[in-house]
mmCIF file of C-alpha atoms in Angstrom:
data_model
loop_
_atom_site.group_PDB
_atom_site.id
_atom_site.type_symbol
_atom_site.label_atom_id
_atom_site.label_comp_id
_atom_site.label_asym_id
_atom_site.label_seq_id
_atom_site.Cartn_x
_atom_site.Cartn_y
_atom_site.Cartn_z
ATOM 1 C CA MET A 24 39.663 58.349 86.020
ATOM 2 C CA ASN A 25 36.517 60.390 85.415
ATOM 3 C CA THR A 26 36.311 64.006 84.285
ATOM 4 C CA LYS A 27 35.510 65.374 87.727
ATOM 5 C CA LYS A 28 38.466 63.579 89.290
ATOM 6 C CA ILE A 29 40.837 64.838 86.609
ATOM 7 C CA GLN A 30 39.705 68.405 87.092
ATOM 8 C CA THR A 31 39.842 68.070 90.877
ATOM 9 C CA VAL A 32 43.256 66.442 91.154
ATOM 10 C CA TYR A 33 45.116 68.568 88.623
ATOM 11 C CA GLU A 34 45.014 72.190 89.576
ATOM 12 C CA ASP A 35 47.596 74.393 87.864
ATOM 13 C CA GLN A 36 50.118 73.962 90.644
ATOM 14 C CA ASP A 37 49.609 70.184 90.560
ATOM 15 C CA VAL A 38 50.429 70.217 86.847
ATOM 16 C CA ILE A 39 53.646 72.174 87.463
ATOM 17 C CA GLU A 40 54.646 69.818 90.275
ATOM 18 C CA ALA A 41 53.934 66.766 88.146
ATOM 19 C CA ILE A 42 55.996 68.094 85.235
ATOM 20 C CA ASN A 43 58.935 68.888 87.493
ATOM 21 C CA HIS A 44 58.904 65.775 89.653
ATOM 22 C CA SER A 45 56.797 62.917 88.247
ATOM 23 C CA LYS A 46 58.482 60.011 86.481
ATOM 24 C CA SER A 47 55.517 59.602 84.133
ATOM 25 C CA LEU A 48 53.819 62.546 82.467
ATOM 26 C CA ASP A 49 51.030 60.518 80.863
ATOM 27 C CA PRO A 50 48.357 61.455 83.429
ATOM 28 C CA VAL A 51 49.135 65.180 83.308
ATOM 29 C CA ILE A 52 49.287 65.165 79.511
ATOM 30 C CA ARG A 53 45.869 63.479 79.391
ATOM 31 C CA HIS A 54 44.626 66.215 81.715
ATOM 32 C CA LEU A 55 46.059 68.945 79.464
ATOM 33 C CA TYR A 56 44.384 67.349 76.454
ATOM 34 C CA HIS A 57 41.072 67.092 78.284
ATOM 35 C CA THR A 58 41.048 70.706 79.430
ATOM 36 C CA ASN A 59 42.693 72.493 76.472
ATOM 37 C CA PHE A 60 42.469 70.551 73.223
ATOM 38 C CA ASP A 61 38.971 71.704 72.216
ATOM 39 C CA SER A 62 39.783 75.406 72.464
ATOM 40 C CA VAL A 63 43.019 75.000 70.466
ATOM 41 C CA THR A 64 41.233 72.910 67.844
ATOM 42 C CA SER A 65 38.529 75.543 67.507
ATOM 43 C CA TYR A 66 41.139 78.263 66.988
ATOM 44 C CA ILE A 67 43.109 76.323 64.366
ATOM 45 C CA ARG A 68 39.973 75.237 62.501
ATOM 46 C CA SER A 69 38.800 78.839 62.287
ATOM 47 C CA ASN A 70 42.202 79.916 60.948
ATOM 48 C CA SER A 71 42.695 77.744 57.858
ATOM 49 C CA GLY A 72 43.574 74.550 59.719
ATOM 50 C CA ASN A 73 42.000 71.132 60.208
ATOM 51 C CA ASP A 74 41.778 68.461 62.907
ATOM 52 C CA GLU A 75 45.118 66.940 61.927
ATOM 53 C CA ASP A 76 46.788 70.345 62.189
ATOM 54 C CA ALA A 77 45.179 70.845 65.595
ATOM 55 C CA GLU A 78 46.476 67.487 66.829
ATOM 56 C CA ASP A 79 50.020 68.130 65.601
ATOM 57 C CA PHE A 80 50.280 71.679 66.918
ATOM 58 C CA PHE A 81 48.652 70.929 70.234
ATOM 59 C CA GLN A 82 51.224 68.182 70.793
ATOM 60 C CA GLU A 83 53.977 70.620 69.895
ATOM 61 C CA ALA A 84 52.505 73.228 72.231
ATOM 62 C CA ILE A 85 52.547 70.703 75.121
ATOM 63 C CA VAL A 86 56.212 69.902 74.439
ATOM 64 C CA VAL A 87 57.053 73.623 74.420
ATOM 65 C CA PHE A 88 55.064 74.160 77.620
ATOM 66 C CA ILE A 89 56.790 71.279 79.434
ATOM 67 C CA ASN A 90 60.217 72.627 78.427
ATOM 68 C CA ILE A 91 59.293 76.105 79.668
ATOM 69 C CA VAL A 92 58.155 74.698 83.022
ATOM 70 C CA ARG A 93 61.258 72.528 83.473
ATOM 71 C CA LYS A 94 63.509 75.511 82.735
ATOM 72 C CA GLY A 95 61.709 77.464 85.457
ATOM 73 C CA ASN A 96 60.359 80.035 83.002
ATOM 74 C CA PHE A 97 56.661 79.594 83.765
ATOM 75 C CA ARG A 98 55.905 82.365 86.247
ATOM 76 C CA GLY A 99 52.223 81.619 86.674
ATOM 77 C CA ASP A 100 51.101 85.136 85.678
ATOM 78 C CA SER A 101 48.316 83.492 83.681
ATOM 79 C CA SER A 102 46.524 80.168 83.941
ATOM 80 C CA ILE A 103 47.966 77.113 82.224
ATOM 81 C CA LYS A 104 44.930 77.049 79.951
ATOM 82 C CA THR A 105 45.588 80.607 78.772
ATOM 83 C CA PHE A 106 49.331 80.038 78.521
ATOM 84 C CA LEU A 107 49.035 76.790 76.569
ATOM 85 C CA TYR A 108 46.456 78.326 74.247
ATOM 86 C CA SER A 109 48.827 81.229 73.611
ATOM 87 C CA ILE A 110 51.681 78.852 72.763
ATOM 88 C CA ALA A 111 49.525 76.878 70.325
ATOM 89 C CA ARG A 112 48.213 80.073 68.743
ATOM 90 C CA ASN A 113 51.713 81.462 68.201
ATOM 91 C CA LEU A 114 52.952 78.176 66.770
ATOM 92 C CA TRP A 115 50.045 78.084 64.315
ATOM 93 C CA ARG A 116 50.504 81.716 63.325
ATOM 94 C CA ASN A 117 54.149 81.032 62.553
ATOM 95 C CA GLU A 118 53.103 78.031 60.483
ATOM 96 C CA LEU A 119 50.651 80.140 58.487
ATOM 97 C CA LYS A 120 53.376 82.717 57.856
ATOM 98 C CA ARG A 121 55.701 79.937 56.708
ATOM 99 C CA GLN A 122 53.046 78.511 54.399
ATOM 100 C CA ASN A 123 52.382 81.974 52.988
ATOM 101 C CA ARG A 124 56.080 82.499 52.285
ATOM 102 C CA VAL A 125 56.269 79.123 50.561
ATOM 103 C CA LEU A 126 53.145 79.923 48.550
ATOM 104 C CA MET A 127 54.575 83.293 47.518
ATOM 105 C CA ARG A 128 57.847 81.678 46.457
ATOM 106 C CA GLU A 129 55.989 79.007 44.488
ATOM 107 C CA THR A 130 53.712 81.627 42.924
ATOM 108 C CA ASN A 131 56.670 83.792 41.951
ATOM 109 C CA TYR A 132 58.474 80.753 40.574
ATOM 110 C CA TYR A 133 55.540 79.631 38.443
ATOM 111 C CA GLU A 134 54.825 83.173 37.256
ATOM 112 C CA GLN A 135 58.457 83.583 36.240
ATOM 113 C CA THR A 136 58.477 80.156 34.599
ATOM 114 C CA GLU A 137 55.291 80.934 32.682
ATOM 115 C CA LYS A 138 56.747 84.273 31.561
ATOM 116 C CA GLU A 139 59.961 82.595 30.415
ATOM 117 C CA GLU A 140 58.018 79.913 28.552
ATOM 118 C CA LYS A 141 55.840 82.582 26.929
ATOM 119 C CA ASP A 142 58.913 84.582 25.918
ATOM 120 C CA ILE A 143 60.480 81.456 24.428
ATOM 121 C CA GLN A 144 57.299 80.585 22.558
ATOM 122 C CA GLU A 145 56.996 84.134 21.226
ATOM 123 C CA SER A 146 60.648 84.120 20.214
ATOM 124 C CA ILE A 147 60.218 80.797 18.445
ATOM 125 C CA GLY A 148 57.082 82.107 16.763
ATOM 126 C CA GLU A 149 58.839 85.272 15.632
ATOM 127 C CA ASN A 150 61.793 83.302 14.327
ATOM 128 C CA GLU A 151 59.500 80.926 12.456
ATOM 129 C CA VAL A 152 57.734 83.881 10.818
ATOM 130 C CA LYS A 153 61.069 85.427 9.894
ATOM 131 C CA ASP A 154 62.266 82.137 8.419
ATOM 132 C CA GLN A 155 59.064 81.856 6.400
ATOM 133 C CA LEU A 156 59.425 85.418 5.133
ATOM 134 C CA LEU A 157 63.054 84.919 4.174
ATOM 135 C CA HIS A 158 62.105 81.747 2.336
ATOM 136 C CA LEU A 159 59.454 83.645 0.356
ATOM 137 C CA LEU A 160 61.760 86.580 -0.330
ATOM 138 C CA GLU A 161 64.295 84.226 -1.882
ATOM 139 C CA LYS A 162 61.674 83.435 -4.517
ATOM 140 C CA LEU A 163 61.213 87.121 -5.344
ATOM 141 C CA GLY A 164 64.777 87.722 -6.462
ATOM 142 C CA ASP A 165 67.666 89.705 -4.998
ATOM 143 C CA ASN A 166 66.293 93.208 -5.584
ATOM 144 C CA CYS A 167 62.896 92.517 -3.987
ATOM 145 C CA LYS A 168 64.505 90.629 -1.141
ATOM 146 C CA LYS A 169 66.865 93.501 -0.394
ATOM 147 C CA ILE A 170 64.315 96.315 -0.584
ATOM 148 C CA LEU A 171 61.748 94.488 1.588
ATOM 149 C CA LEU A 172 64.376 93.538 4.170
ATOM 150 C CA LEU A 173 65.582 97.129 4.352
ATOM 151 C CA PHE A 174 62.008 98.363 4.807
ATOM 152 C CA TYR A 175 60.576 95.741 7.200
ATOM 153 C CA TYR A 176 63.673 94.440 9.023
ATOM 154 C CA GLU A 177 65.922 97.494 9.113
ATOM 155 C CA ASN A 178 62.994 99.949 9.340
ATOM 156 C CA LEU A 179 64.751 102.328 6.965
ATOM 157 C CA PRO A 180 62.751 105.171 5.369
ATOM 158 C CA MET A 181 62.319 105.120 1.612
ATOM 159 C CA LYS A 182 64.600 108.134 1.156
ATOM 160 C CA GLU A 183 67.482 106.023 2.533
ATOM 161 C CA ILE A 184 66.440 102.824 0.804
ATOM 162 C CA PHE A 185 66.654 104.321 -2.698
ATOM 163 C CA GLN A 186 70.232 105.386 -1.916
ATOM 164 C CA HIS A 187 71.112 101.875 -0.633
ATOM 165 C CA MET A 188 69.598 100.334 -3.730
ATOM 166 C CA GLY A 189 71.208 102.805 -6.123
ATOM 167 C CA TYR A 190 67.916 103.999 -7.611
ATOM 168 C CA GLU A 191 67.725 107.417 -9.230
ATOM 169 C CA THR A 192 64.890 108.741 -7.065
ATOM 170 C CA GLU A 193 62.891 107.857 -3.984
ATOM 171 C CA GLN A 194 59.806 107.387 -6.188
ATOM 172 C CA VAL A 195 61.578 104.687 -8.171
ATOM 173 C CA ALA A 196 62.264 102.870 -4.909
ATOM 174 C CA ARG A 197 58.609 103.226 -3.880
ATOM 175 C CA ASN A 198 57.438 101.809 -7.193
ATOM 176 C CA MET A 199 59.843 98.904 -6.825
ATOM 177 C CA LYS A 200 58.654 98.179 -3.278
ATOM 178 C CA TYR A 201 55.057 98.259 -4.507
ATOM 179 C CA ARG A 202 55.778 95.706 -7.242
ATOM 180 C CA CYS A 203 57.702 93.504 -4.790
ATOM 181 C CA MET A 204 54.842 93.579 -2.296
ATOM 182 C CA ASN A 205 52.400 92.504 -5.001
ATOM 183 C CA LYS A 206 54.678 89.580 -5.839
ATOM 184 C CA LEU A 207 54.841 88.646 -2.154
ATOM 185 C CA LYS A 208 51.055 88.824 -1.833
ATOM 186 C CA GLY A 209 50.753 86.550 -4.850
ATOM 187 C CA LEU A 210 53.032 83.984 -3.211
ATOM 188 C CA LEU A 211 51.075 84.162 0.028
ATOM 189 C CA ASN A 212 47.838 83.571 -1.848
ATOM 190 C CA GLU A 213 49.414 80.297 -2.962
ATOM 191 C CA HIS A 214 50.193 79.473 0.698
ATOM 192 C CA PRO A 215 47.087 80.423 2.736
ATOM 193 C CA GLU A 216 48.448 78.614 5.814
ATOM 194 C CA MET A 217 51.186 81.281 5.997
ATOM 195 C CA LYS A 218 49.027 84.274 5.175
ATOM 196 C CA GLN A 219 47.838 84.821 8.774
ATOM 197 C CA ASN A 220 51.424 85.327 9.952
ATOM 198 C CA PHE A 221 51.882 88.264 7.593
ATOM 199 C CA ARG A 222 48.491 89.952 7.986
ATOM 200 C CA SER A 223 49.948 93.111 9.566
ATOM 201 C CA LEU A 224 52.779 93.234 7.052
ATOM 202 C CA LEU A 225 50.369 92.970 4.121
ATOM 203 C CA ALA A 226 48.129 95.636 5.629
ATOM 204 C CA ASN A 227 51.107 97.994 5.808
ATOM 205 C CA GLY A 228 52.375 97.056 2.372
#
């Protein structure tokens, strides 16, 4: 069957009649492919699709069109070419929306996962630093350990620390903190691999 014969034999009404009454739809489907596939392919290609997408969604559009005709819902207000193109376009638009929703869900999932992993890593890092500091403070003795913990962990002002420690004046507490910080700096100089972790603490000491 040549192109001219296909186009001559299958007018729109012939297509409708064939869908409603023919035992085999192969000839009419070949006709629909011949007269509509290129325009649908062009649309899908220009809207983030490829040839495989065009093939799949054109087939789906034909199935939808045949069902509409057999249910008597094709009124013929537009040509079959326009109608079929509209079906394929709507199917592809819905697919793009679906893909976008999936992408957004995946993006949100990975962003949340990355945030959780970062939070865990930061928490582990903070805990490791705290463990290292506690280990060093043990070497400084009870008084230094207590005064530095009150200052850096509890964030207490010196006027409260000297009362906790039982010192006579706030200045005595300050002098004690100063001596303890010098001892801590001396220990860190012996462990340069740990010094980076306490750079801000030493700067504030």
